[in-house]
Amino acid sequence: MITCPNCHHQELPGALFCSECGAQLVVVDRSATQTLDMIQSDYFERKRSKPLPPLPEENAAPVAALSIALRVIDSDEVIHLSGRSEVTLGRVVEGQPILPDIDLTPYEAYAHGVSRLHAAIKITPQRISIMDLGSSNGTRVNGQKIVPHVDYPLKNHDVIALGKLKIQVIIQ
Amino acid sequence: MMATGVAEYYNILKIPLDATAEEIRAAYFSATRAYHPDVNPSPEARQMFIRVQEAYEVLSNPQRRATYDAGIPPDYRQPPPIAIEWVLSRQVLPRLREPQLVYALLNLRVTTPADPSKAPPAHICLVVDRSTSMRGERIEMVKRSIAHLVQNLRPNDLISLIAFSDRAEVILHATPAQHQIDILHHINQIQVGGGTEILHGLETAINLSRYANHANNIFTQVWLITDGHTYGDEQACVELAATVRRDGIVINAFGIGEDWNDDFLDALTSIAGGNTHYVRSPEDLLAYFERKGRSARQVFARGLELHFISEGGGNLRYAFKVAGDVAPLPLEIPIPMGDLYYDEKMSIALEFLLPPLSPEITSLNLMWGKLMMEVPAFEARYWRLPFTISCEVGEEVGSMIVPETLLQALSRLTLYRMQEKARQEIATGEVSRAARRLQYLATHLLAKGERSLARTVLLEAEHLQRTHQLSGERGKQIKYGTRSLLMLPEPRKD
């Protein structure tokens, strides 16, 4: 028998989680995942362990107002968001009545599972937040899936993922 | 009318090309039981009965079978491109003198890209509850969602519609989706009124689907949409559902609002390879219909069954489909696993309880057996893929290092199982234990960033301590909320 460190419940050897309180009883082996198909969350774990380099400082905007840019990680292209308090991200499809403010089609949005109206970024002087708009494949912030229709705060160098399309937030 | 491919005799008996004489005999008996004129007087059944006889006369005779087999091209024997992979929670099992647990994640994946030209048409048979409680907003949202679904199907996909209350009525026989106006016209004819007797609706749907399915190689899904309890026919419904798997029919259910019986619908759908969705808003239903409709067009293999034995006294204690639709799996042999999609991996989490391991055991087959399935796009449709999950047994106990994919799947599954346990405890009157467990669950949900679900769980724990029972609404939110956490957002291409 093994004892749960959290609630002292007795568990059979080999148990991975305490059947009483749900506490994890074992350690993770990251090297063992290499032979397997990666699931999406593994991918984020791996990405996160290798921090992304911040953009060069000389790009910093001189104005006092917050300036936000999005860097598409795969293609390393930067999209500047300026002068708006809210922008929607998605991909444009012919015949669709509602269009996103930013069309991610050039970044292979379709193949990455980006919805037509995927997420919205809200910018106020106090804070910047992202909200998933009920997309099919969800939105993640630093690998953590966020609840749809709920604002989630963003900070500089956060990595958001719309489906599998990863974008770094740059706040200057 | 019927396709007569060169492997048709095998297809009629629903057996693989390499079936043994014993399997041929068993398949023959089970087919004659289903189609015998005494059991089933319909003309379609009579037709099938005759064909089953014909197939058996050839295949049961070794000389005639050899002649028949000689006409089957060798490439018909190419097995379907499915990769079967697994990971275990332990690479080497320690030889313990006490019982131990071991976990496995079994993954199935189609290794070729989807070929739309080979995909058979899908037939979606909608079974709509039109009892009095569906009046107003609910029935309107069902009609709207069906209309939306029809627009998103391929022109040759079929749709049929059955409305039931205390009795069932076929509103629309299987009609190609291209006849949109005709279909929409029929949808609008659904009138509300009466009680809820699911068995009537289900029986009508299955009779409508069964023969069409086999004769024309159509892939049928029955979608049951209800908002209420059925009275007294639960057992009969589940028994009926257990018989449809071999006909390649999957049953999915959509429960609207708070008053439907989730335990019953879960049992009904998981035995027929499908799953149940909790519909809280019209958007939910629209989204589920869209997702399910997309899946229906992506089926590579259907009616998957896991036949297995476990060596060394191992006992499968828990099985859950964590990817490729999310559903609890019944602990029976064979385990019904539903459909395998072209571009979505199916993953099954398994928990085994092993007895003390004696010194002469050096390796153990936790599970070995075969995966049975029907591949509609293949000429020879029925397949058996052998598989074994085995591991070594060693003296070292050592520390336990678990592959991350397995741990992640089980971490999410643990949350679902906690609410499941809380429900069992409520049923046996252990209310304070159940409330404490819900509090633990809320803590884990918060740690995972699931704030709104955590709040629901905490409210429910309080409610439970006050009233000593689970609230229908929050109970369902927690069950289907923790279940939906299991879903991995892997994008799929249309």
XYZ file of C-alpha atoms in Angstrom:
666
model
C 0.000 0.000 0.000
C 1.052 3.573 -0.580
C -0.186 6.605 1.312
C -1.439 9.785 -0.309
C 0.706 12.701 0.912
C -2.311 15.005 0.798
C -5.129 13.143 2.555
C -3.319 10.030 3.901
C -5.682 7.732 2.081
C -4.268 4.257 1.404
C -3.863 3.413 -2.272
C -2.770 0.305 -4.141
C 0.779 0.366 -5.532
C 0.753 1.654 -9.096
C -1.990 4.221 -8.469
C -1.263 7.479 -10.313
C -3.824 9.653 -8.546
C -5.334 9.393 -5.105
C -8.800 7.915 -5.454
C -9.942 9.944 -2.466
C -8.728 13.489 -3.071
C -7.414 13.339 -6.648
C -3.833 14.324 -5.731
C -1.138 13.221 -8.164
C 1.050 10.496 -6.673
C 3.818 10.172 -9.276
C 6.336 12.221 -11.225
C 6.224 12.956 -14.933
C 8.731 11.553 -17.354
C 9.182 14.079 -20.111
C 11.795 12.098 -22.004
C 9.458 9.152 -22.432
C 7.102 11.165 -24.583
C 9.483 11.258 -27.506
C 8.425 7.975 -29.021
C 4.758 8.871 -28.852
C 2.494 11.057 -30.858
C 2.548 14.458 -29.286
C -0.738 15.714 -28.074
C -1.234 19.403 -28.235
C -0.616 20.130 -24.605
C 2.752 18.365 -24.723
C 3.707 20.667 -27.476
C 3.021 23.672 -25.330
C 4.911 22.194 -22.423
C 7.914 21.790 -24.634
C 7.617 25.249 -26.126
C 7.285 26.783 -22.747
C 10.426 25.180 -21.426
C 12.336 27.057 -24.140
C 11.484 30.720 -23.569
C 10.987 32.849 -26.640
C 13.443 35.668 -27.169
C 11.919 39.093 -26.620
C 11.900 41.468 -29.565
C 14.816 43.896 -29.844
C 14.367 46.936 -27.634
C 14.831 49.545 -30.377
C 11.358 48.665 -31.669
C 9.844 50.056 -28.515
C 7.266 52.726 -29.299
C 8.145 56.121 -27.899
C 4.541 57.150 -27.230
C 3.025 56.811 -23.814
C -0.016 54.814 -24.962
C 0.219 51.034 -24.925
C 1.116 49.563 -28.261
C 0.331 45.959 -28.903
C 1.774 43.688 -31.505
C 1.184 40.052 -32.253
C 4.026 37.913 -33.489
C 3.014 34.785 -35.414
C 5.576 32.332 -34.119
C 5.821 29.960 -37.099
C 6.373 32.663 -39.705
C 7.906 35.245 -37.360
C 5.695 37.971 -38.821
C 4.452 40.798 -36.655
C 0.934 42.239 -36.778
C 0.558 45.645 -35.125
C -2.678 46.461 -33.382
C -3.021 50.163 -32.971
C -5.718 52.622 -32.144
C -8.369 50.096 -31.245
C -9.873 49.050 -27.985
C -11.060 45.686 -29.262
C -9.936 43.503 -32.147
C -11.350 40.188 -33.246
C -9.138 37.455 -34.673
C -10.271 34.819 -37.140
C -10.208 33.934 -40.775
C -12.211 35.334 -43.656
C -14.381 32.920 -45.578
C -16.297 33.917 -48.667
C -19.956 34.612 -48.078
C -19.597 35.001 -44.357
C -21.519 37.950 -42.946
C -19.349 38.750 -39.896
C -15.705 39.420 -40.624
C -12.876 39.359 -38.082
C -10.830 42.547 -37.700
C -7.677 40.577 -38.288
C -7.705 37.885 -40.931
C -5.194 35.149 -40.101
C -5.649 33.306 -43.413
C -2.107 34.238 -44.609
C -0.697 32.325 -41.627
C -2.350 29.037 -42.567
C -5.160 29.670 -40.143
C -7.374 27.012 -41.687
C -4.829 24.232 -41.346
C -4.139 25.306 -37.778
C -7.795 25.026 -36.806
C -8.571 28.706 -36.372
C -12.303 29.427 -36.334
C -13.872 32.115 -38.485
C -14.481 34.235 -35.422
C -12.016 32.805 -32.938
C -11.069 35.262 -30.207
C -11.122 38.928 -29.283
C -8.344 40.997 -27.711
C -9.475 43.925 -25.567
C -7.130 46.776 -24.851
C -7.707 49.299 -22.083
C -5.078 51.537 -20.475
C -5.225 49.313 -17.387
C -5.081 45.915 -18.926
C -5.087 43.739 -21.998
C -7.224 40.657 -22.144
C -8.246 37.931 -24.524
C -11.595 36.218 -24.824
C -12.316 33.065 -26.755
C -15.471 33.566 -28.835
C -16.648 29.986 -28.597
C -14.185 28.717 -31.223
C -14.218 25.074 -32.329
C -10.687 24.306 -31.212
C -10.339 26.659 -28.296
C -7.781 29.227 -27.255
C -4.819 28.691 -24.959
C -2.700 31.136 -23.057
C 0.746 29.728 -22.297
C -0.607 26.250 -22.905
C -3.543 26.669 -20.550
C -6.910 26.407 -22.226
C -9.153 29.345 -21.410
C -12.902 29.229 -20.811
C -14.896 30.659 -23.763
C -16.576 34.041 -23.351
C -14.508 34.924 -20.295
C -11.819 37.620 -20.322
C -8.351 36.380 -19.566
C -5.561 38.865 -18.771
C -2.497 38.969 -21.031
C 1.006 40.158 -20.236
C 4.055 40.831 -22.328
C 5.521 37.739 -24.090
C 2.525 35.551 -23.329
C 1.984 32.934 -26.012
C -1.583 32.498 -27.133
C -2.690 29.646 -29.345
C -5.767 29.811 -31.536
C -6.278 26.149 -32.308
C -2.693 25.272 -33.199
C -1.682 28.731 -34.444
C 0.701 30.192 -31.879
C 1.076 33.910 -31.461
C 3.221 35.844 -29.021
C 1.867 39.020 -27.469
C 4.249 41.942 -27.419
C 3.311 44.933 -25.308
C 5.419 48.032 -25.660
C -30.522 -3.438 -55.463
C -27.773 -5.132 -53.530
C -24.117 -4.841 -54.212
C -22.646 -8.201 -55.180
C -18.918 -7.735 -54.786
C -16.656 -10.776 -54.920
C -16.307 -10.830 -51.114
C -20.035 -10.378 -50.541
C -20.576 -13.735 -48.802
C -18.182 -12.655 -46.072
C -19.912 -9.289 -45.815
C -23.333 -10.908 -45.509
C -22.152 -12.991 -42.568
C -20.202 -9.971 -41.201
C -16.963 -11.914 -40.887
C -13.384 -11.224 -41.989
C -11.857 -13.034 -44.969
C -9.696 -15.124 -42.638
C -12.623 -16.294 -40.492
C -12.240 -19.775 -39.021
C -14.819 -22.499 -39.625
C -15.991 -21.971 -36.051
C -16.473 -18.232 -36.602
C -18.401 -18.892 -39.801
C -20.733 -21.211 -37.950
C -21.235 -18.774 -35.071
C -21.889 -15.885 -37.478
C -24.386 -18.015 -39.375
C -26.337 -18.855 -36.244
C -26.422 -15.289 -35.032
C -27.551 -14.052 -38.471
C -30.303 -16.647 -38.795
C -31.535 -15.738 -35.333
C -31.827 -12.090 -36.370
C -33.412 -12.640 -39.779
C -35.508 -15.777 -39.252
C -39.026 -15.290 -40.669
C -40.494 -16.402 -37.337
C -38.638 -13.624 -35.546
C -38.806 -10.952 -38.172
C -41.596 -11.168 -40.756
C -40.501 -8.171 -42.864
C -39.713 -8.826 -46.561
C -36.212 -7.337 -46.102
C -35.451 -9.841 -43.369
C -36.699 -12.663 -45.582
C -34.397 -11.521 -48.337
C -31.451 -11.392 -45.918
C -32.339 -14.795 -44.522
C -32.084 -16.325 -47.981
C -28.770 -14.612 -48.661
C -27.359 -15.753 -45.331
C -28.230 -19.355 -46.242
C -26.570 -18.959 -49.626
C -23.406 -17.494 -48.099
C -23.204 -20.176 -45.444
C -23.653 -23.022 -47.941
C -20.567 -21.839 -49.798
C -18.338 -20.756 -46.926
C -19.051 -23.747 -44.684
C -17.894 -26.144 -47.376
C -14.064 -26.158 -47.575
C -13.916 -26.971 -51.327
C -16.561 -24.429 -52.292
C -14.977 -21.837 -50.016
C -11.565 -22.396 -51.647
C -13.076 -21.884 -55.108
C -14.874 -18.751 -53.905
C -11.732 -17.416 -52.211
C -9.737 -17.927 -55.431
C -11.927 -15.254 -57.022
C -11.024 -12.676 -54.373
C -8.186 -10.412 -55.543
C -5.149 -10.480 -53.232
C -5.326 -6.723 -52.514
C -8.683 -7.279 -50.802
C -6.629 -8.934 -48.091
C -4.585 -5.794 -47.404
C -5.479 -4.916 -43.829
C -6.940 -1.449 -43.135
C -4.264 1.202 -42.440
C -4.788 1.511 -38.698
C -1.897 1.994 -36.278
C -2.509 0.427 -32.865
C -0.178 1.893 -30.212
C -0.165 1.840 -26.441
C 1.697 3.244 -23.469
C 1.780 1.840 -19.961
C 2.186 3.534 -16.612
C 5.096 1.165 -15.926
C 7.658 -0.190 -18.349
C 8.546 -3.044 -15.978
C 6.004 -4.298 -13.471
C 7.447 -4.918 -10.003
C 6.849 -8.412 -8.653
C 4.738 -7.502 -5.635
C 3.165 -9.780 -3.071
C 0.149 -7.498 -2.922
C -2.303 -6.394 -5.595
C -1.270 -3.455 -7.784
C -2.723 -1.119 -10.369
C -1.428 -0.507 -13.857
C -2.731 1.945 -16.429
C -2.663 1.869 -20.210
C -3.544 4.289 -22.953
C -4.525 2.490 -26.147
C -4.385 4.664 -29.273
C -5.885 3.902 -32.674
C -5.073 6.031 -35.663
C -5.880 5.860 -39.363
C -2.601 6.256 -41.209
C -3.942 7.314 -44.616
C -5.585 10.649 -45.417
C -9.336 10.748 -45.936
C -10.546 9.854 -49.418
C -13.938 11.537 -49.860
C -14.676 9.586 -53.041
C -14.652 6.321 -51.092
C -16.669 7.495 -48.115
C -20.162 6.008 -48.131
C -23.054 8.399 -47.589
C -24.026 9.049 -44.005
C -27.578 8.525 -42.867
C -28.630 10.543 -39.856
C -31.841 9.321 -38.315
C -33.189 11.963 -35.948
C -35.468 10.753 -33.198
C -37.141 13.795 -31.722
C -39.073 13.903 -28.466
C -42.278 15.836 -29.111
C -43.740 15.466 -25.630
C -45.605 18.438 -24.140
C -42.536 19.705 -22.277
C -40.772 20.322 -25.606
C -43.321 22.995 -26.521
C -42.097 26.440 -27.481
C -38.421 27.355 -27.425
C -37.152 23.763 -27.194
C -38.863 22.312 -30.239
C -38.079 25.465 -32.198
C -34.392 25.137 -31.386
C -34.458 21.486 -32.480
C -36.088 22.436 -35.777
C -33.577 25.217 -36.355
C -30.641 22.953 -35.562
C -31.926 20.270 -37.942
C -32.319 22.857 -40.698
C -28.749 23.988 -40.108
C -27.530 20.388 -40.143
C -29.258 19.658 -43.444
C -27.499 22.602 -45.045
C -24.149 21.264 -43.893
C -24.497 17.687 -45.135
C -23.230 16.457 -48.475
C -25.951 16.251 -51.178
C -26.046 12.445 -51.070
C -26.122 12.118 -47.286
C -29.486 10.975 -46.030
C -31.647 12.330 -43.311
C -34.737 10.797 -41.748
C -36.932 12.066 -38.979
C -39.012 10.305 -36.367
C -41.074 12.150 -33.780
C -42.242 10.346 -30.673
C -44.326 10.948 -27.586
C -46.357 7.999 -26.298
C -46.093 6.616 -29.815
C -43.727 7.170 -32.714
C -44.357 8.494 -36.186
C -42.054 8.573 -39.194
C -42.192 12.208 -40.278
C -39.627 11.782 -43.033
C -38.191 8.621 -44.581
C -34.500 8.643 -45.518
C -34.163 11.557 -47.955
C -30.984 12.906 -49.585
C -29.909 16.209 -48.080
C -30.047 17.855 -51.498
C -33.857 17.899 -51.247
C -33.577 20.647 -48.680
C -36.928 22.308 -49.222
C -38.765 19.038 -48.931
C -36.922 18.186 -45.713
C -37.533 21.599 -44.161
C -41.199 21.290 -45.029
C -41.394 18.005 -43.103
C -39.454 19.360 -40.122
C -42.050 22.064 -39.685
C -44.780 19.466 -39.397
C -43.628 18.262 -35.980
C -46.480 18.954 -33.554
C -45.950 18.903 -29.810
C -48.020 16.948 -27.282
C -48.052 13.794 -25.140
C -45.653 11.891 -22.859
C -42.140 10.543 -23.395
C -41.679 6.896 -24.326
C -38.247 6.565 -25.813
C -38.519 2.877 -26.701
C -41.168 3.570 -29.365
C -39.024 6.173 -31.049
C -35.915 4.037 -30.876
C -37.599 0.917 -32.242
C -39.017 2.811 -35.193
C -35.625 4.377 -35.930
C -33.768 1.094 -35.785
C -36.249 -0.740 -37.998
C -36.011 2.083 -40.493
C -32.196 2.036 -40.478
C -31.211 -1.574 -40.100
C -31.815 -3.012 -43.552
C -30.997 0.123 -45.499
C -27.707 0.113 -43.647
C -26.580 -3.322 -44.581
C -27.986 -3.570 -48.077
C -26.747 -0.220 -49.345
C -23.597 0.200 -47.285
C -24.823 3.370 -45.665
C -23.465 4.575 -42.389
C -26.300 5.251 -39.973
C -26.310 7.267 -36.798
C -29.393 7.525 -34.653
C -29.582 10.872 -32.867
C -32.005 10.883 -29.973
C -33.130 14.318 -28.825
C -35.133 14.410 -25.597
C -35.821 16.569 -22.554
C -37.479 14.103 -20.223
C -37.477 10.792 -18.401
C -38.888 7.789 -20.179
C -41.098 5.666 -17.966
C -40.470 2.000 -17.384
C -38.850 1.166 -20.717
C -35.224 2.006 -19.847
C -34.107 -1.611 -19.675
C -35.802 -2.506 -22.959
C -34.147 0.499 -24.623
C -30.662 -0.521 -23.482
C -31.243 -4.115 -24.598
C -32.334 -2.882 -28.006
C -29.313 -0.579 -28.253
C -26.992 -3.515 -27.524
C -28.228 -5.278 -30.671
C -27.576 -2.466 -33.162
C -23.805 -2.372 -33.004
C -23.338 -5.278 -35.381
C -25.521 -3.465 -37.898
C -23.086 -0.564 -37.870
C -25.581 1.763 -36.199
C -24.339 4.239 -33.596
C -26.695 5.926 -31.126
C -25.946 9.444 -29.867
C -28.162 11.375 -27.495
C -28.787 15.045 -26.804
C -30.426 15.843 -23.460
C -32.118 19.226 -23.289
C -32.542 21.094 -20.012
C -32.443 19.585 -16.532
C -35.053 16.844 -16.412
C -33.654 14.044 -18.528
C -32.108 10.884 -17.152
C -28.369 11.192 -17.772
C -27.466 7.791 -16.320
C -29.924 6.112 -18.651
C -28.833 8.011 -21.775
C -25.164 7.360 -20.970
C -25.846 3.633 -20.661
C -27.927 3.621 -23.836
C -25.394 5.449 -25.985
C -22.188 3.887 -24.727
C -23.465 0.374 -25.372
C -24.200 1.452 -28.947
C -20.800 3.083 -29.448
C -22.012 6.680 -29.167
C -22.096 9.393 -26.548
C -24.430 11.809 -24.797
C -24.410 15.593 -24.908
C -25.887 17.986 -22.407
C -27.718 20.826 -24.139
C -28.010 23.987 -22.072
C -28.694 26.487 -24.812
C -29.717 26.590 -28.475
C -26.082 27.366 -29.348
C -25.041 24.125 -27.661
C -27.357 22.060 -29.817
C -26.269 23.845 -32.983
C -22.603 23.289 -32.122
C -23.068 19.605 -31.230
C -25.023 18.977 -34.411
C -22.323 20.636 -36.437
C -19.537 18.647 -34.796
C -21.405 15.355 -34.988
C -22.388 15.998 -38.585
C -18.741 16.597 -39.435
C -17.698 13.402 -37.670
C -20.367 11.432 -39.518
C -18.657 12.371 -42.780
C -15.237 11.309 -41.466
C -15.906 7.725 -40.438
C -13.258 5.263 -41.518
C -14.322 2.223 -39.504
C -17.463 1.609 -37.531
C -18.840 -0.723 -34.893
C -15.397 -1.200 -33.300
C -15.307 -3.893 -30.655
C -12.449 -4.864 -28.378
C -12.409 -8.607 -27.696
C -9.753 -9.539 -25.180
C -8.557 -11.664 -22.329
C -6.191 -10.640 -19.546
C -3.513 -13.026 -18.384
C -2.319 -13.738 -14.884
C -5.614 -12.867 -13.222
C -5.519 -9.233 -14.344
C -8.846 -7.510 -14.129
C -9.939 -4.503 -16.192
C -11.520 -2.152 -13.668
C -12.207 0.986 -15.659
C -12.317 1.981 -19.318
C -12.976 5.391 -20.785
C -12.704 6.800 -24.288
C -10.700 10.003 -23.810
C -10.271 11.023 -27.452
C -12.214 10.501 -30.649
C -15.485 11.412 -28.905
C -15.510 11.234 -25.133
C -17.565 8.508 -23.503
C -17.535 6.074 -20.598
C -17.134 2.500 -21.834
C -19.041 -0.431 -20.390
C -16.863 -3.055 -18.694
C -17.922 -6.002 -20.753
C -16.389 -8.209 -23.397
C -16.377 -7.104 -26.119
C -16.052 -3.422 -25.265
C -18.034 -1.323 -27.755
C -15.798 1.521 -28.958
C -17.913 3.207 -31.626
C -16.489 4.770 -34.764
C -12.937 5.533 -35.786
C -12.543 8.785 -37.717
C -10.086 9.499 -40.502
C -8.271 12.389 -38.899
C -8.945 11.982 -35.223
C -7.065 9.591 -33.018
C -9.097 7.359 -30.715
C -7.636 6.899 -27.232
C -8.890 4.543 -24.566
C -7.694 4.854 -20.968
C -7.654 1.518 -19.136
C -7.109 0.639 -15.477
C -6.107 -2.901 -14.549
C -6.018 -4.463 -11.107
C -3.358 -7.171 -10.926
C -3.145 -9.893 -8.279
C 0.148 -10.623 -6.431
C 2.650 -11.803 -9.063
C 4.277 -15.183 -8.468
C 8.032 -15.762 -9.138
C 7.511 -17.804 -12.318
C 5.881 -14.884 -14.152
C 8.483 -12.925 -16.142
C 6.154 -11.147 -18.518
C 2.468 -10.535 -18.635
C -0.086 -9.943 -21.377
C -2.340 -7.384 -19.735
C -4.661 -7.577 -22.658
C -4.541 -9.665 -25.755
C -7.163 -10.204 -28.299
C -8.586 -8.650 -31.403
C -10.186 -5.494 -32.560
C -13.230 -6.191 -34.734
C -14.548 -3.538 -37.063
C -16.343 -2.767 -40.274
C -14.545 -0.676 -42.887
C -17.303 0.581 -45.193
C -14.947 1.789 -47.928
C -13.351 -1.644 -48.376
C -14.643 -4.432 -50.598
C -14.220 -6.954 -47.790
C -15.810 -4.895 -45.045
C -15.230 -6.872 -41.848
C -11.810 -6.952 -40.249
C -10.058 -8.391 -37.275
C -6.841 -6.759 -36.094
C -4.892 -8.681 -33.454
C -3.184 -6.743 -30.679
C -1.362 -7.398 -27.416
C -0.556 -5.111 -24.511
C 2.269 -6.801 -22.672
C 4.919 -5.868 -20.192
C 7.840 -7.391 -18.363
C 7.811 -8.313 -14.720
C 10.955 -7.551 -12.712
C 12.222 -7.663 -9.139
C 12.980 -3.945 -8.808
C 10.239 -1.832 -7.317
C 11.961 1.437 -8.204
C 10.335 4.815 -8.502
C 7.506 5.225 -10.880
C 8.073 7.335 -13.968
C 5.005 7.785 -16.070
C 4.807 8.892 -19.718
C 3.345 12.355 -19.881
C 0.548 11.620 -22.378
C -0.812 8.909 -20.126
C -0.524 11.035 -17.029
C -2.334 13.939 -18.657
C -5.200 11.815 -19.869
C -5.536 10.228 -16.439
C -5.257 13.536 -14.635
C -8.316 14.782 -16.481
C -10.068 11.470 -16.090
C -9.458 11.593 -12.331
C -11.613 14.727 -12.133
C -14.442 13.013 -13.948
C -14.129 9.973 -11.711
C -14.261 12.146 -8.596
C -17.691 13.472 -9.509
C -18.700 9.940 -10.457
C -17.655 8.738 -6.993
C -19.452 11.621 -5.321
C -22.610 10.576 -7.133
C -22.214 6.993 -5.926
C -21.705 8.233 -2.380
C -24.843 10.356 -2.554
C -26.741 7.299 -3.771
C -25.572 5.296 -0.753
C -26.283 8.151 1.674
C -22.655 9.141 2.427
C -23.464 12.807 1.939
C -20.635 14.382 3.910
C -18.017 12.256 2.123
C -19.538 13.259 -1.202
C -19.487 16.945 -0.222
C -15.833 16.697 0.818
C -14.992 15.017 -2.459
C -16.683 17.809 -4.398
C -14.565 20.310 -2.469
C -11.425 18.420 -3.465
C -12.681 18.427 -7.036
C -13.248 22.192 -6.945
C -9.667 22.702 -5.738
C -8.285 20.733 -8.690
C -10.526 22.577 -11.126
C -9.317 25.922 -9.799
C -5.732 24.784 -10.186
C -6.482 23.971 -13.817
C -8.026 27.396 -14.395
C -11.586 26.070 -14.712
C -13.029 28.812 -12.536
C -16.658 28.703 -13.543
C -16.917 24.925 -13.252
C -15.124 25.060 -9.890
C -17.688 27.567 -8.654
C -20.528 25.303 -9.761
C -18.931 22.385 -7.911
C -18.559 24.437 -4.702
C -22.177 25.602 -4.878
C -23.212 22.019 -5.325
C -21.174 20.906 -2.305
C -23.019 23.483 -0.177
C -26.369 22.537 -1.640
C -25.599 18.901 -0.935
C -24.839 19.533 2.728
C -28.095 21.472 3.128
C -30.481 19.240 1.199
C -28.640 15.873 1.060
C -29.287 15.518 -2.641
C -27.767 16.479 -5.950
C -29.413 19.224 -7.953
C -30.388 18.077 -11.445
C -29.010 21.107 -13.187
C -25.642 21.465 -11.453
C -25.218 17.701 -11.294
C -25.375 17.561 -15.084
C -23.166 20.617 -15.462
C -20.499 18.965 -13.325
C -20.731 15.590 -15.023
C -20.621 16.880 -18.586
C -18.304 19.749 -17.640
C -15.623 17.436 -16.241
C -16.180 15.131 -19.191
C -15.653 17.904 -21.716
C -12.314 18.712 -20.044
C -11.146 15.375 -21.422
C -11.581 16.562 -24.964
C -8.394 17.582 -26.665
C -8.818 20.421 -29.096
C -7.288 18.777 -32.143
C -8.398 20.563 -35.293
C -9.961 18.500 -37.992
C -10.100 19.231 -41.679
C -13.375 18.983 -43.544
